[in-house]
Amino acid sequence: MKKVAIVQSNYIPWKGYFDMIAAVDEFILYDDVQYTRRDWRNRNQIKTPHGVQWLTVPVKVKSKYLQRIRDTEIDGFDWAETHWKALMRNYRRAPHFEEIAAWLEPLYFQKQYTHLSQLNRTLIEAVCSYLGITTKISNSWDYTLVEGKTERLVELCGQTGACEYISGPSAQGYIEENMFRERGIKLTWFDYSGYPEYPQLWGEFIHEVTILDLLFNCGRNAPRSMKYIKS
């Protein structure tokens, strides 16, 4: 009963993203779709003493209104130092900062990324490795793609041999469920509710921040604050 999820890559996503990866057998990075501005593709939030702060990777968007995520180029390299300094400034007091920084910092400085998909996948795979998530991660362009929003998802599931497709709840507005039924594929809506709180710096607890917040604060105990990862 193979389970598959198909989701656009995000920049250092929140814990729910990684729970979805852990909940399936294959996670397809769906970066053949159009890049969307002011979205999670190239930015995420951290906690600071003054509230949440966006960390945004600059990308080239001028006259590129219909570009795909996989074609989106990063604009320059200075952002890496800016982001790392922000992480250090706001998390160096966290109990597990040094442990996480030992493998995370080199990812920011040992390679100059040219494309957003490349950066996102590198960071996603590194976090999965730390959390012990062994799910296969593939790219949508590893498969034959067809036209149509739901048709493409169904066809990808068929090519992977999936019996169940796990989707984020936000897709309920456009997915045609009957197409999955006709192919004999179970459609399941992922539940992001019910996450426990964990020790977090800087005041009132906030769930909707990058998973780095959880890792810096909890280290190897991070799975205790997640749903699908065995601690």
CSV table of C-alpha atoms in Angstrom, one decimal:
chain,number,residue,atom,x,y,z
A,1,MET,CA,0.0,0.0,0.0
A,2,LYS,CA,2.4,2.7,-1.2
A,3,LYS,CA,1.6,6.2,0.0
A,4,VAL,CA,2.8,9.3,-2.0
A,5,ALA,CA,2.7,13.0,-1.4
A,6,ILE,CA,3.3,15.7,-4.1
A,7,VAL,CA,4.3,19.1,-2.8
A,8,GLN,CA,6.2,22.2,-4.0
A,9,SER,CA,9.6,22.6,-2.3
A,10,ASN,CA,9.8,25.2,0.4
A,11,TYR,CA,12.7,27.0,2.1
A,12,ILE,CA,13.5,25.4,5.5
A,13,PRO,CA,9.8,24.4,5.9
A,14,TRP,CA,7.9,24.1,9.2
A,15,LYS,CA,7.5,20.8,11.1
A,16,GLY,CA,4.3,19.8,9.4
A,17,TYR,CA,6.0,19.6,6.0
A,18,PHE,CA,8.5,17.0,7.4
A,19,ASP,CA,5.7,15.1,9.1
A,20,MET,CA,4.1,14.7,5.7
A,21,ILE,CA,7.4,13.4,4.3
A,22,ALA,CA,7.7,10.9,7.1
A,23,ALA,CA,4.0,9.8,6.6
A,24,VAL,CA,4.6,8.6,3.0
A,25,ASP,CA,6.8,6.2,1.1
A,26,GLU,CA,7.7,8.6,-1.7
A,27,PHE,CA,7.7,12.4,-1.5
A,28,ILE,CA,7.7,14.2,-4.9
A,29,LEU,CA,9.0,17.7,-5.0
A,30,TYR,CA,6.5,19.4,-7.3
A,31,ASP,CA,8.6,22.1,-8.7
A,32,ASP,CA,7.4,21.9,-12.3
A,33,VAL,CA,4.5,24.3,-11.4
A,34,GLN,CA,4.6,28.0,-11.5
A,35,TYR,CA,6.6,29.9,-9.0
A,36,THR,CA,4.4,32.0,-6.7
A,37,ARG,CA,5.6,35.3,-5.1
A,38,ARG,CA,5.3,36.1,-1.4
A,39,ASP,CA,4.9,32.4,-0.7
A,40,TRP,CA,6.8,29.7,1.2
A,41,ARG,CA,8.9,28.7,-1.8
A,42,ASN,CA,11.7,31.1,-1.0
A,43,ARG,CA,11.1,32.3,2.6
A,44,ASN,CA,10.1,31.2,6.1
A,45,GLN,CA,9.8,32.6,9.6
A,46,ILE,CA,12.0,32.4,12.7
A,47,LYS,CA,11.2,33.6,16.2
A,48,THR,CA,13.0,36.7,17.6
A,49,PRO,CA,12.7,38.8,20.8
A,50,HIS,CA,10.6,41.2,18.7
A,51,GLY,CA,8.2,38.6,17.2
A,52,VAL,CA,8.5,36.6,14.0
A,53,GLN,CA,11.0,37.6,11.3
A,54,TRP,CA,11.0,36.5,7.6
A,55,LEU,CA,14.1,35.0,6.1
A,56,THR,CA,13.7,35.5,2.3
A,57,VAL,CA,16.0,34.1,-0.4
A,58,PRO,CA,16.2,36.7,-3.1
A,59,VAL,CA,15.2,35.3,-6.5
A,60,LYS,CA,15.1,36.7,-10.1
A,61,VAL,CA,11.5,37.5,-11.0
A,62,LYS,CA,11.7,40.5,-13.3
A,63,SER,CA,9.8,39.6,-16.5
A,64,LYS,CA,9.6,36.0,-15.4
A,65,TYR,CA,5.9,36.0,-14.5
A,66,LEU,CA,5.2,32.4,-15.6
A,67,GLN,CA,8.5,30.7,-14.6
A,68,ARG,CA,8.4,27.4,-12.9
A,69,ILE,CA,9.9,26.8,-9.5
A,70,ARG,CA,12.6,24.6,-10.9
A,71,ASP,CA,13.7,27.4,-13.2
A,72,THR,CA,13.7,30.1,-10.6
A,73,GLU,CA,17.2,31.5,-10.1
A,74,ILE,CA,18.6,32.8,-6.8
A,75,ASP,CA,19.7,36.5,-7.1
A,76,GLY,CA,23.2,36.7,-5.7
A,77,PHE,CA,24.9,35.0,-2.8
A,78,ASP,CA,25.0,37.5,0.1
A,79,TRP,CA,21.7,36.3,1.4
A,80,ALA,CA,23.4,33.2,2.9
A,81,GLU,CA,25.5,35.2,5.4
A,82,THR,CA,22.5,37.4,6.3
A,83,HIS,CA,20.3,34.4,7.0
A,84,TRP,CA,23.0,32.6,9.0
A,85,LYS,CA,23.7,35.7,11.1
A,86,ALA,CA,20.0,36.0,11.8
A,87,LEU,CA,19.8,32.4,12.9
A,88,MET,CA,22.8,32.8,15.2
A,89,ARG,CA,21.6,36.0,16.7
A,90,ASN,CA,18.2,34.6,17.6
A,91,TYR,CA,19.0,31.0,18.4
A,92,ARG,CA,22.5,30.9,19.9
A,93,ARG,CA,21.0,30.7,23.4
A,94,ALA,CA,18.9,27.6,22.4
A,95,PRO,CA,20.0,24.4,24.1
A,96,HIS,CA,20.9,22.6,20.8
A,97,PHE,CA,22.2,25.4,18.7
A,98,GLU,CA,25.8,24.2,18.5
A,99,GLU,CA,24.7,20.6,17.6
A,100,ILE,CA,22.5,21.8,14.7
A,101,ALA,CA,24.9,24.5,13.6
A,102,ALA,CA,27.6,21.8,13.1
A,103,TRP,CA,25.9,20.4,10.1
A,104,LEU,CA,23.6,23.3,9.1
A,105,GLU,CA,26.2,26.1,8.8
A,106,PRO,CA,28.3,24.4,6.1
A,107,LEU,CA,25.2,24.0,3.9
A,108,TYR,CA,25.0,27.8,3.8
A,109,PHE,CA,28.6,28.5,3.0
A,110,GLN,CA,30.3,25.5,1.3
A,111,LYS,CA,28.2,25.8,-1.9
A,112,GLN,CA,26.8,28.7,-3.9
A,113,TYR,CA,23.4,27.8,-5.0
A,114,THR,CA,22.1,29.0,-8.4
A,115,HIS,CA,18.5,27.8,-8.3
A,116,LEU,CA,15.9,27.8,-5.6
A,117,SER,CA,14.9,24.1,-6.1
A,118,GLN,CA,18.5,23.1,-5.6
A,119,LEU,CA,18.8,25.0,-2.3
A,120,ASN,CA,15.4,23.8,-1.0
A,121,ARG,CA,16.1,20.2,-1.7
A,122,THR,CA,19.5,20.3,-0.1
A,123,LEU,CA,18.1,21.7,3.2
A,124,ILE,CA,15.1,19.4,3.2
A,125,GLU,CA,17.2,16.4,2.7
A,126,ALA,CA,19.6,17.5,5.5
A,127,VAL,CA,16.8,17.9,8.0
A,128,CYS,CA,15.3,14.6,7.0
A,129,SER,CA,18.7,12.9,7.6
A,130,TYR,CA,19.0,14.5,11.0
A,131,LEU,CA,15.4,13.4,12.0
A,132,GLY,CA,16.0,9.8,10.6
A,133,ILE,CA,13.3,10.2,7.9
A,134,THR,CA,14.1,7.6,5.2
A,135,THR,CA,11.3,8.4,2.7
A,136,LYS,CA,12.3,8.5,-0.9
A,137,ILE,CA,12.4,12.0,-2.2
A,138,SER,CA,12.1,12.5,-6.0
A,139,ASN,CA,11.5,15.4,-8.4
A,140,SER,CA,8.3,15.7,-10.5
A,141,TRP,CA,10.4,15.8,-13.7
A,142,ASP,CA,11.6,12.3,-12.9
A,143,TYR,CA,8.2,11.3,-14.3
A,144,THR,CA,6.1,11.9,-17.4
A,145,LEU,CA,3.9,14.9,-16.8
A,146,VAL,CA,0.4,15.4,-18.3
A,147,GLU,CA,-1.9,18.5,-18.4
A,148,GLY,CA,-4.5,19.3,-15.9
A,149,LYS,CA,-4.2,20.0,-12.1
A,150,THR,CA,-5.8,16.8,-10.8
A,151,GLU,CA,-5.0,14.7,-13.9
A,152,ARG,CA,-1.3,15.4,-13.4
A,153,LEU,CA,-1.4,14.3,-9.7
A,154,VAL,CA,-3.3,11.2,-10.5
A,155,GLU,CA,-0.9,10.3,-13.3
A,156,LEU,CA,2.1,10.8,-11.0
A,157,CYS,CA,0.6,8.5,-8.4
A,158,GLY,CA,-0.1,5.9,-11.1
A,159,GLN,CA,3.5,6.0,-12.4
A,160,THR,CA,4.9,5.6,-8.8
A,161,GLY,CA,2.5,2.7,-8.1
A,162,ALA,CA,0.8,4.5,-5.3
A,163,CYS,CA,-2.3,3.2,-3.7
A,164,GLU,CA,-2.9,6.3,-1.6
A,165,TYR,CA,-2.3,10.0,-2.2
A,166,ILE,CA,-1.7,12.2,0.8
A,167,SER,CA,-2.6,15.8,0.2
A,168,GLY,CA,-2.5,19.0,2.2
A,169,PRO,CA,-5.9,20.3,3.1
A,170,SER,CA,-5.5,23.5,1.1
A,171,ALA,CA,-5.9,21.5,-2.1
A,172,GLN,CA,-9.5,20.7,-1.3
A,173,GLY,CA,-10.5,23.7,-3.3
A,174,TYR,CA,-9.3,22.4,-6.6
A,175,ILE,CA,-8.7,18.6,-6.5
A,176,GLU,CA,-11.3,16.5,-8.2
A,177,GLU,CA,-11.7,13.6,-5.9
A,178,ASN,CA,-13.5,11.4,-8.4
A,179,MET,CA,-10.5,11.1,-10.6
A,180,PHE,CA,-8.6,9.4,-7.8
A,181,ARG,CA,-11.5,7.0,-7.2
A,182,GLU,CA,-11.6,6.1,-10.9
A,183,ARG,CA,-8.0,5.1,-10.8
A,184,GLY,CA,-8.5,3.1,-7.5
A,185,ILE,CA,-6.2,5.5,-5.5
A,186,LYS,CA,-7.3,6.5,-2.0
A,187,LEU,CA,-7.2,10.2,-1.4
A,188,THR,CA,-6.3,11.3,2.2
A,189,TRP,CA,-6.3,14.8,3.6
A,190,PHE,CA,-3.3,15.4,5.8
A,191,ASP,CA,-4.1,16.7,9.3
A,192,TYR,CA,-1.9,19.4,10.7
A,193,SER,CA,-3.8,19.9,13.9
A,194,GLY,CA,-3.0,18.8,17.4
A,195,TYR,CA,0.7,19.6,17.6
A,196,PRO,CA,2.1,19.9,21.1
A,197,GLU,CA,4.1,22.8,22.3
A,198,TYR,CA,7.8,22.5,23.1
A,199,PRO,CA,10.2,24.8,25.0
A,200,GLN,CA,10.6,27.8,22.7
A,201,LEU,CA,12.6,31.0,23.1
A,202,TRP,CA,11.1,34.5,23.0
A,203,GLY,CA,7.6,34.5,24.6
A,204,GLU,CA,4.3,33.2,23.4
A,205,PHE,CA,4.5,29.9,21.6
A,206,ILE,CA,4.2,29.9,17.8
A,207,HIS,CA,3.7,26.8,15.7
A,208,GLU,CA,4.1,28.4,12.2
A,209,VAL,CA,7.8,28.8,12.1
A,210,THR,CA,10.7,27.0,10.3
A,211,ILE,CA,11.5,23.5,11.7
A,212,LEU,CA,14.9,24.9,12.6
A,213,ASP,CA,13.2,26.5,15.6
A,214,LEU,CA,12.2,23.0,16.9
A,215,LEU,CA,15.7,21.6,16.1
A,216,PHE,CA,17.6,24.4,17.8
A,217,ASN,CA,15.4,24.1,20.9
A,218,CYS,CA,14.9,20.3,21.2
A,219,GLY,CA,17.7,18.6,19.2
A,220,ARG,CA,17.3,14.8,19.0
A,221,ASN,CA,14.1,15.1,21.1
A,222,ALA,CA,12.4,17.0,18.2
A,223,PRO,CA,10.3,13.9,17.1
A,224,ARG,CA,8.5,14.1,20.5
A,225,SER,CA,6.9,17.3,19.2
A,226,MET,CA,5.9,15.7,15.8
A,227,LYS,CA,3.4,13.1,14.8
A,228,TYR,CA,4.9,10.7,12.2
A,229,ILE,CA,8.6,10.5,13.2
A,230,LYS,CA,9.7,7.8,15.7
A,231,SER,CA,11.9,9.2,18.5
